[in-house]
PDB file of C-alpha atoms in Angstrom:
ATOM      1  CA  MET A   1     117.691  90.225 108.579  1.00 79.00           C
ATOM      2  CA  GLU A   2     114.778  91.588 106.495  1.00 82.00           C
ATOM      3  CA  VAL A   3     115.936  93.556 103.522  1.00 85.00           C
ATOM      4  CA  PRO A   4     113.199  96.039 102.000  1.00 81.00           C
ATOM      5  CA  GLU A   5     111.607  94.982  98.897  1.00 75.00           C
ATOM      6  CA  GLN A   6     112.783  98.169  97.188  1.00 77.00           C
ATOM      7  CA  ALA A   7     116.448  97.659  97.687  1.00 87.00           C
ATOM      8  CA  LYS A   8     118.478  97.548  94.621  1.00 89.00           C
ATOM      9  CA  LYS A   9     121.086  94.871  94.088  1.00 91.00           C
ATOM     10  CA  VAL A  10     124.394  96.432  92.669  1.00 94.00           C
ATOM     11  CA  ILE A  11     127.659  94.795  91.833  1.00 95.00           C
ATOM     12  CA  LEU A  12     130.636  96.848  92.463  1.00 96.00           C
ATOM     13  CA  LYS A  13     133.973  96.087  91.216  1.00 96.00           C
ATOM     14  CA  SER A  14     137.375  97.049  92.798  1.00 96.00           C
ATOM     15  CA  GLY A  15     139.283  99.697  90.993  1.00 95.00           C
ATOM     16  CA  ASN A  16     136.058 101.733  90.139  1.00 96.00           C
ATOM     17  CA  LYS A  17     134.505 104.546  91.856  1.00 96.00           C
ATOM     18  CA  TYR A  18     130.474 104.439  92.566  1.00 97.00           C
ATOM     19  CA  ILE A  19     128.342 107.478  93.353  1.00 96.00           C
ATOM     20  CA  ILE A  20     124.958 106.592  95.097  1.00 94.00           C
ATOM     21  CA  CYS A  21     122.281 108.925  95.218  1.00 93.00           C
ATOM     22  CA  SER A  22     121.048 110.562  98.462  1.00 91.00           C
ATOM     23  CA  CYS A  23     118.539 113.283  97.471  1.00 90.00           C
ATOM     24  CA  GLY A  24     116.166 110.776  95.955  1.00 88.00           C
ATOM     25  CA  ASN A  25     115.642 112.414  92.630  1.00 86.00           C
ATOM     26  CA  SER A  26     117.938 110.348  90.526  1.00 88.00           C
ATOM     27  CA  LYS A  27     116.584 108.734  87.543  1.00 82.00           C
ATOM     28  CA  THR A  28     119.197 106.092  87.520  1.00 87.00           C
ATOM     29  CA  LEU A  29     118.592 104.848  91.227  1.00 88.00           C
ATOM     30  CA  PRO A  30     120.459 103.806  93.204  1.00 92.00           C
ATOM     31  CA  PHE A  31     123.325 105.797  91.262  1.00 94.00           C
ATOM     32  CA  CYS A  32     123.395 109.428  91.341  1.00 95.00           C
ATOM     33  CA  ASP A  33     122.775 111.523  87.925  1.00 93.00           C
ATOM     34  CA  ASP A  34     123.725 114.708  89.461  1.00 95.00           C
ATOM     35  CA  THR A  35     119.818 115.705  89.867  1.00 92.00           C
ATOM     36  CA  HIS A  36     120.657 116.722  93.265  1.00 94.00           C
ATOM     37  CA  LYS A  37     122.595 119.749  91.960  1.00 95.00           C
ATOM     38  CA  GLU A  38     119.105 120.831  90.394  1.00 91.00           C
ATOM     39  CA  ILE A  39     117.423 120.226  93.467  1.00 88.00           C
ATOM     40  CA  ASN A  40     119.932 122.077  95.772  1.00 92.00           C
ATOM     41  CA  LYS A  41     119.602 125.068  93.398  1.00 92.00           C
ATOM     42  CA  GLN A  42     115.767 125.082  93.579  1.00 86.00           C
ATOM     43  CA  HIS A  43     115.217 124.260  97.263  1.00 85.00           C
ATOM     44  CA  GLY A  44     118.355 125.623  98.733  1.00 90.00           C
ATOM     45  CA  THR A  45     119.139 122.017 100.063  1.00 90.00           C
ATOM     46  CA  ASN A  46     122.534 120.555 100.392  1.00 93.00           C
ATOM     47  CA  TYR A  47     122.250 116.965  99.321  1.00 93.00           C
ATOM     48  CA  ARG A  48     125.501 115.247  98.527  1.00 94.00           C
ATOM     49  CA  PRO A  49     125.669 111.854  96.955  1.00 95.00           C
ATOM     50  CA  LEU A  50     127.506 109.002  98.624  1.00 95.00           C
ATOM     51  CA  LYS A  51     130.916 107.669  96.989  1.00 96.00           C
ATOM     52  CA  ILE A  52     132.221 104.395  97.281  1.00 95.00           C
ATOM     53  CA  TRP A  53     135.643 102.881  96.187  1.00 97.00           C
ATOM     54  CA  PRO A  54     135.338  99.258  96.576  1.00 96.00           C
ATOM     55  CA  GLU A  55     138.502  97.359  97.568  1.00 96.00           C
ATOM     56  CA  LYS A  56     137.212  94.262  96.346  1.00 96.00           C
ATOM     57  CA  ASP A  57     134.425  93.212  93.963  1.00 96.00           C
ATOM     58  CA  ILE A  58     131.364  93.050  96.073  1.00 95.00           C
ATOM     59  CA  THR A  59     127.608  92.566  95.638  1.00 95.00           C
ATOM     60  CA  LEU A  60     125.307  94.396  98.060  1.00 93.00           C
ATOM     61  CA  LYS A  61     121.646  95.807  98.267  1.00 93.00           C
ATOM     62  CA  VAL A  62     121.433  99.357  98.965  1.00 92.00           C
ATOM     63  CA  PHE A  63     118.127 101.330  99.660  1.00 90.00           C
ATOM     64  CA  SER A  64     117.349 104.833 101.105  1.00 88.00           C
ATOM     65  CA  LYS A  65     113.906 105.883 102.334  1.00 81.00           C
ATOM     66  CA  ALA A  66     114.576 109.055 100.555  1.00 83.00           C
ATOM     67  CA  TRP A  67     114.568 107.621  97.043  1.00 84.00           C
ATOM     68  CA  LYS A  68     111.422 108.602  94.925  1.00 76.00           C
ATOM     69  CA  MET A  69     110.782 105.346  93.410  1.00 75.00           C
ATOM     70  CA  PHE A  70     107.469 106.071  91.856  1.00 85.00           C
ATOM     71  CA  LEU A  71     106.416 108.334  89.341  1.00 89.00           C
ATOM     72  CA  THR A  72     103.838 110.862  90.409  1.00 89.00           C
ATOM     73  CA  CYS A  73     100.493 111.713  88.611  1.00 94.00           C
ATOM     74  CA  GLU A  74     102.009 114.564  86.931  1.00 93.00           C
ATOM     75  CA  GLU A  75     104.972 112.617  85.556  1.00 92.00           C
ATOM     76  CA  VAL A  76     102.778 109.884  84.102  1.00 95.00           C
ATOM     77  CA  LYS A  77     100.327 112.711  82.505  1.00 97.00           C
ATOM     78  CA  ASP A  78     103.216 114.481  81.168  1.00 95.00           C
ATOM     79  CA  LEU A  79     104.910 111.262  79.590  1.00 95.00           C
ATOM     80  CA  ILE A  80     101.535 110.299  77.759  1.00 97.00           C
ATOM     81  CA  GLU A  81     100.451 113.449  76.607  1.00 97.00           C
ATOM     82  CA  LYS A  82     103.960 114.367  75.126  1.00 96.00           C
ATOM     83  CA  ALA A  83     103.765 111.007  73.173  1.00 97.00           C
ATOM     84  CA  LEU A  84     100.376 111.357  72.113  1.00 97.00           C
ATOM     85  CA  HIS A  85      99.908 114.527  70.429  1.00 96.00           C
ATOM     86  CA  GLY A  86      96.536 116.121  71.219  1.00 95.00           C
ATOM     87  CA  SER A  87      95.457 113.781  73.884  1.00 97.00           C
ATOM     88  CA  LYS A  88      94.058 114.520  77.262  1.00 97.00           C
ATOM     89  CA  VAL A  89      95.100 112.641  80.209  1.00 97.00           C
ATOM     90  CA  GLN A  90      93.836 112.717  83.660  1.00 97.00           C
ATOM     91  CA  VAL A  91      95.918 110.616  86.146  1.00 97.00           C
ATOM     92  CA  THR A  92      94.843 110.493  89.655  1.00 95.00           C
ATOM     93  CA  ASN A  93      95.931 108.760  92.855  1.00 92.00           C
ATOM     94  CA  PRO A  94      92.530 107.706  94.497  1.00 91.00           C
ATOM     95  CA  ARG A  95      94.012 105.811  97.598  1.00 88.00           C
ATOM     96  CA  ASN A  96      96.501 108.807  98.313  1.00 85.00           C
ATOM     97  CA  ASP A  97      99.371 106.246  98.532  1.00 81.00           C
ATOM     98  CA  GLY A  98     101.607 107.473  95.676  1.00 80.00           C
ATOM     99  CA  LYS A  99     101.431 103.845  94.257  1.00 83.00           C
ATOM    100  CA  HIS A 100      98.000 103.022  93.000  1.00 89.00           C
ATOM    101  CA  LEU A 101      97.467 105.404  90.087  1.00 94.00           C
ATOM    102  CA  GLN A 102      94.307 105.912  87.774  1.00 95.00           C
ATOM    103  CA  ALA A 103      94.599 107.170  84.181  1.00 97.00           C
ATOM    104  CA  ILE A 104      92.012 108.102  81.814  1.00 97.00           C
ATOM    105  CA  VAL A 105      93.594 108.792  78.331  1.00 98.00           C
ATOM    106  CA  ILE A 106      91.522 110.585  75.729  1.00 97.00           C
ATOM    107  CA  TYR A 107      92.887 110.444  72.369  1.00 97.00           C
ATOM    108  CA  LYS A 108      91.363 110.783  68.972  1.00 97.00           C
ATOM    109  CA  GLY A 109      94.198 108.769  67.457  1.00 96.00           C
ATOM    110  CA  PHE A 110      92.620 105.586  69.072  1.00 97.00           C
ATOM    111  CA  LYS A 111      89.984 105.416  66.446  1.00 96.00           C
ATOM    112  CA  GLY A 112      90.007 102.125  64.773  1.00 96.00           C
ATOM    113  CA  LYS A 113      92.058 100.526  67.355  1.00 96.00           C
ATOM    114  CA  SER A 114      90.453  97.937  69.684  1.00 95.00           C
ATOM    115  CA  LEU A 115      90.608  98.409  73.344  1.00 94.00           C
ATOM    116  CA  LEU A 116      93.520  95.889  73.648  1.00 95.00           C
ATOM    117  CA  GLU A 117      95.559  98.125  71.064  1.00 96.00           C
ATOM    118  CA  GLN A 118      94.710 101.323  72.916  1.00 97.00           C
ATOM    119  CA  HIS A 119      95.900 100.094  76.170  1.00 97.00           C
ATOM    120  CA  ARG A 120      98.958  98.761  74.452  1.00 96.00           C
ATOM    121  CA  ILE A 121      99.818 102.028  72.923  1.00 97.00           C
ATOM    122  CA  VAL A 122      99.818 103.670  76.494  1.00 97.00           C
ATOM    123  CA  TYR A 123     101.715 100.803  77.969  1.00 96.00           C
ATOM    124  CA  LYS A 124     104.328 101.166  75.381  1.00 95.00           C
ATOM    125  CA  ILE A 125     104.813 104.772  76.306  1.00 96.00           C
ATOM    126  CA  LEU A 126     105.282 104.137  79.773  1.00 95.00           C
ATOM    127  CA  GLY A 127     107.653 101.410  79.038  1.00 91.00           C
ATOM    128  CA  GLU A 128     110.218 100.470  81.442  1.00 85.00           C
ATOM    129  CA  ASN A 129     108.681 102.611  83.928  1.00 88.00           C
ATOM    130  CA  LEU A 130     106.052 100.024  84.548  1.00 89.00           C
ATOM    131  CA  LYS A 131     108.452  97.544  86.046  1.00 81.00           C
ATOM    132  CA  GLU A 132     109.884  99.738  88.820  1.00 76.00           C
ATOM    133  CA  ARG A 133     108.456 103.321  88.839  1.00 83.00           C
ATOM    134  CA  ILE A 134     104.715 102.520  88.499  1.00 89.00           C
ATOM    135  CA  HIS A 135     103.336  99.884  91.386  1.00 87.00           C
ATOM    136  CA  ALA A 136      99.829  99.878  89.942  1.00 90.00           C
ATOM    137  CA  LEU A 137      97.713 101.637  87.002  1.00 94.00           C
ATOM    138  CA  ALA A 138      94.260 101.477  86.402  1.00 94.00           C
ATOM    139  CA  LEU A 139      93.724 102.537  82.763  1.00 96.00           C
ATOM    140  CA  GLU A 140      90.708 103.931  80.861  1.00 96.00           C
ATOM    141  CA  THR A 141      91.229 104.788  77.204  1.00 97.00           C
ATOM    142  CA  ARG A 142      88.692 106.610  75.163  1.00 95.00           C
ATOM    143  CA  LEU A 143      88.358 108.483  71.947  1.00 94.00           C
ATOM    144  CA  GLU A 144      86.500 111.595  73.478  1.00 89.00           C
TER     145      GLU A 144
ATOM    146  CA  MET B   1     111.784  83.348  75.800  1.00 84.00           C
ATOM    147  CA  ASN B   2     113.144  79.923  74.844  1.00 90.00           C
ATOM    148  CA  LYS B   3     110.956  77.343  73.203  1.00 92.00           C
ATOM    149  CA  GLN B   4     110.544  75.350  76.409  1.00 93.00           C
ATOM    150  CA  THR B   5     109.089  78.403  78.286  1.00 94.00           C
ATOM    151  CA  LYS B   6     106.782  79.059  75.283  1.00 95.00           C
ATOM    152  CA  GLU B   7     105.501  75.653  75.141  1.00 95.00           C
ATOM    153  CA  LYS B   8     104.788  75.602  78.994  1.00 95.00           C
ATOM    154  CA  ILE B   9     102.648  78.954  78.331  1.00 97.00           C
ATOM    155  CA  GLU B  10     100.843  77.285  75.636  1.00 96.00           C
ATOM    156  CA  ASN B  11     100.218  74.223  77.547  1.00 96.00           C
ATOM    157  CA  LEU B  12      98.797  76.364  80.430  1.00 96.00           C
ATOM    158  CA  ILE B  13      96.429  78.509  78.410  1.00 96.00           C
ATOM    159  CA  ASN B  14      95.129  75.585  76.336  1.00 95.00           C
ATOM    160  CA  SER B  15      94.644  73.430  79.393  1.00 95.00           C
ATOM    161  CA  ASN B  16      91.488  75.308  80.215  1.00 94.00           C
ATOM    162  CA  LYS B  17      88.954  77.200  78.051  1.00 94.00           C
ATOM    163  CA  ILE B  18      89.589  80.074  80.585  1.00 96.00           C
ATOM    164  CA  PHE B  19      92.941  80.677  81.935  1.00 97.00           C
ATOM    165  CA  LEU B  20      94.055  83.277  84.259  1.00 97.00           C
ATOM    166  CA  PHE B  21      97.772  84.366  85.053  1.00 97.00           C
ATOM    167  CA  MET B  22      97.547  86.007  88.491  1.00 97.00           C
ATOM    168  CA  LYS B  23      99.186  86.917  91.695  1.00 96.00           C
ATOM    169  CA  GLY B  24      98.141  84.446  94.415  1.00 95.00           C
ATOM    170  CA  ILE B  25      95.500  81.827  93.955  1.00 95.00           C
ATOM    171  CA  PRO B  26      91.668  82.561  93.658  1.00 94.00           C
ATOM    172  CA  ASP B  27      91.034  81.747  97.363  1.00 92.00           C
ATOM    173  CA  ASN B  28      94.019  83.862  98.529  1.00 91.00           C
ATOM    174  CA  VAL B  29      94.654  86.667  96.123  1.00 92.00           C
ATOM    175  CA  SER B  30      97.617  88.587  96.463  1.00 89.00           C
ATOM    176  CA  CYS B  31      96.823  91.707  94.408  1.00 89.00           C
ATOM    177  CA  GLY B  32      93.859  94.016  94.052  1.00 89.00           C
ATOM    178  CA  PHE B  33      93.816  93.697  90.297  1.00 93.00           C
ATOM    179  CA  SER B  34      94.187  89.827  90.366  1.00 95.00           C
ATOM    180  CA  SER B  35      91.068  89.914  92.853  1.00 95.00           C
ATOM    181  CA  ARG B  36      88.900  92.217  90.584  1.00 95.00           C
ATOM    182  CA  ILE B  37      89.268  89.366  87.702  1.00 96.00           C
ATOM    183  CA  VAL B  38      88.565  86.626  90.103  1.00 97.00           C
ATOM    184  CA  GLU B  39      85.620  88.373  91.156  1.00 96.00           C
ATOM    185  CA  VAL B  40      84.282  88.812  87.653  1.00 96.00           C
ATOM    186  CA  LEU B  41      84.883  85.079  86.897  1.00 95.00           C
ATOM    187  CA  ASP B  42      83.377  84.161  90.183  1.00 94.00           C
ATOM    188  CA  LYS B  43      80.133  86.253  89.489  1.00 93.00           C
ATOM    189  CA  LEU B  44      79.851  84.368  86.246  1.00 93.00           C
ATOM    190  CA  GLY B  45      80.036  81.230  87.928  1.00 92.00           C
ATOM    191  CA  LEU B  46      82.815  80.270  85.560  1.00 92.00           C
ATOM    192  CA  GLU B  47      85.513  77.549  85.956  1.00 93.00           C
ATOM    193  CA  TYR B  48      88.977  78.554  84.930  1.00 96.00           C
ATOM    194  CA  GLY B  49      92.449  77.591  85.236  1.00 97.00           C
ATOM    195  CA  TYR B  50      95.262  79.781  86.908  1.00 97.00           C
ATOM    196  CA  SER B  51      98.815  80.204  87.215  1.00 97.00           C
ATOM    197  CA  ASN B  52     100.131  81.987  90.469  1.00 96.00           C
ATOM    198  CA  VAL B  53     103.041  83.833  88.861  1.00 96.00           C
ATOM    199  CA  LEU B  54     104.438  84.730  92.389  1.00 94.00           C
ATOM    200  CA  GLU B  55     105.581  81.120  92.584  1.00 94.00           C
ATOM    201  CA  ASP B  56     107.063  80.983  89.075  1.00 94.00           C
ATOM    202  CA  GLU B  57     109.433  83.811  88.343  1.00 91.00           C
ATOM    203  CA  GLU B  58     110.079  82.140  84.728  1.00 93.00           C
ATOM    204  CA  ILE B  59     106.254  82.415  83.810  1.00 95.00           C
ATOM    205  CA  ARG B  60     106.074  85.840  85.565  1.00 94.00           C
ATOM    206  CA  GLN B  61     108.430  87.556  82.986  1.00 93.00           C
ATOM    207  CA  ALA B  62     107.669  85.225  80.008  1.00 96.00           C
ATOM    208  CA  ILE B  63     104.010  85.788  80.029  1.00 96.00           C
ATOM    209  CA  LYS B  64     104.484  89.583  79.617  1.00 95.00           C
ATOM    210  CA  GLU B  65     106.561  88.796  76.574  1.00 95.00           C
ATOM    211  CA  TYR B  66     104.214  86.124  75.236  1.00 96.00           C
ATOM    212  CA  SER B  67     101.234  88.371  75.081  1.00 96.00           C
ATOM    213  CA  ASP B  68     103.090  91.863  74.643  1.00 94.00           C
ATOM    214  CA  TRP B  69     101.538  93.264  77.852  1.00 96.00           C
ATOM    215  CA  PRO B  70     103.566  94.432  80.587  1.00 94.00           C
ATOM    216  CA  THR B  71     101.338  93.673  83.527  1.00 94.00           C
ATOM    217  CA  ILE B  72      99.614  90.790  85.433  1.00 95.00           C
ATOM    218  CA  PRO B  73      96.974  89.768  85.779  1.00 96.00           C
ATOM    219  CA  GLN B  74      96.090  88.424  82.334  1.00 97.00           C
ATOM    220  CA  LEU B  75      93.087  86.620  80.959  1.00 98.00           C
ATOM    221  CA  PHE B  76      93.065  84.082  78.082  1.00 97.00           C
ATOM    222  CA  ILE B  77      90.052  82.475  76.751  1.00 96.00           C
ATOM    223  CA  ASN B  78      90.318  79.727  74.057  1.00 94.00           C
ATOM    224  CA  GLY B  79      93.943  80.198  74.044  1.00 95.00           C
ATOM    225  CA  LYS B  80      93.502  83.815  73.045  1.00 95.00           C
ATOM    226  CA  PHE B  81      94.884  86.742  75.156  1.00 97.00           C
ATOM    227  CA  ILE B  82      91.796  88.838  76.333  1.00 96.00           C
ATOM    228  CA  GLY B  83      93.524  91.657  78.298  1.00 96.00           C
ATOM    229  CA  GLY B  84      94.158  92.802  82.048  1.00 96.00           C
ATOM    230  CA  VAL B  85      91.509  93.808  84.654  1.00 96.00           C
ATOM    231  CA  ASP B  86      90.649  97.225  82.928  1.00 96.00           C
ATOM    232  CA  ILE B  87      89.555  95.519  79.796  1.00 96.00           C
ATOM    233  CA  VAL B  88      88.079  92.286  81.342  1.00 96.00           C
ATOM    234  CA  GLU B  89      86.007  94.512  83.671  1.00 96.00           C
ATOM    235  CA  HIS B  90      84.858  96.606  80.544  1.00 95.00           C
ATOM    236  CA  LEU B  91      84.027  93.395  78.372  1.00 95.00           C
ATOM    237  CA  TYR B  92      82.091  92.103  81.525  1.00 95.00           C
ATOM    238  CA  PHE B  93      80.062  95.342  81.922  1.00 94.00           C
ATOM    239  CA  SER B  94      79.202  95.436  78.389  1.00 94.00           C
ATOM    240  CA  GLY B  95      78.248  91.998  78.102  1.00 93.00           C
ATOM    241  CA  GLU B  96      80.855  91.180  75.719  1.00 92.00           C
ATOM    242  CA  LEU B  97      82.567  89.003  77.972  1.00 93.00           C
ATOM    243  CA  GLN B  98      79.712  86.638  78.404  1.00 91.00           C
ATOM    244  CA  ASN B  99      79.095  86.559  74.531  1.00 90.00           C
ATOM    245  CA  LEU B 100      82.633  85.558  74.035  1.00 88.00           C
ATOM    246  CA  ILE B 101      82.591  82.643  76.516  1.00 87.00           C
ATOM    247  CA  GLU B 102      79.094  81.426  75.230  1.00 79.00           C
ATOM    248  CA  ILE B 103      79.600  81.808  71.554  1.00 54.00           C
ATOM    249  CA  LYS B 104      82.589  79.562  71.580  1.00 48.00           C
ATOM    250  CA  ASN B 105      81.216  76.938  73.923  1.00 44.00           C
TER     251      ASN B 105
END
């Protein structure tokens, strides 16, 4: 049986309760972080997470097509602009697949830094997101 | 990263003047970004060593730590980390990559 590549492996221990995201917007996928409450309020939806009480320790893989795995262009733009005060950031999704993003970061603070250092600065801001929530990012950095 | 893995990486990047950590192999590249670096190297007619990180999970994770760079592909010249595809293409179009390779020949 083929398990989707995006499926998350979780270890569930008996005696605990686990809550799995169903709205897709949790920041802690596969687990619920109560974001659905906000989503329900905003959109009038009625998302409810899935609760699990394992009777014995179990390892399993879970996935839902509702999960919003990848950051949007706006989210990437916000992350960088907030971290680099006064920067101008443009993020596009040329293939329109939500996965291959392209970012242009214009920031005076790059002055005196090599291209390598400039890119490292942006990568550091995106941090862990680069592992799972950004599939591919073409990056261009400039002073102005 | 343990000492053994670090040595493995250093042996790889010193095994060839130009060394590429990539996804897939030059004749069968598994990722658009890797493919663009291969294209640049091929256009320049360069010979290079490569490591397919899809076949070595240990290297795949360790190389990111080694070069303090979160993505693959990664190009090394003379054992020194040069960058990923954006930087390599930038250096290629500006002619700096060609200089980098020739000067140290």
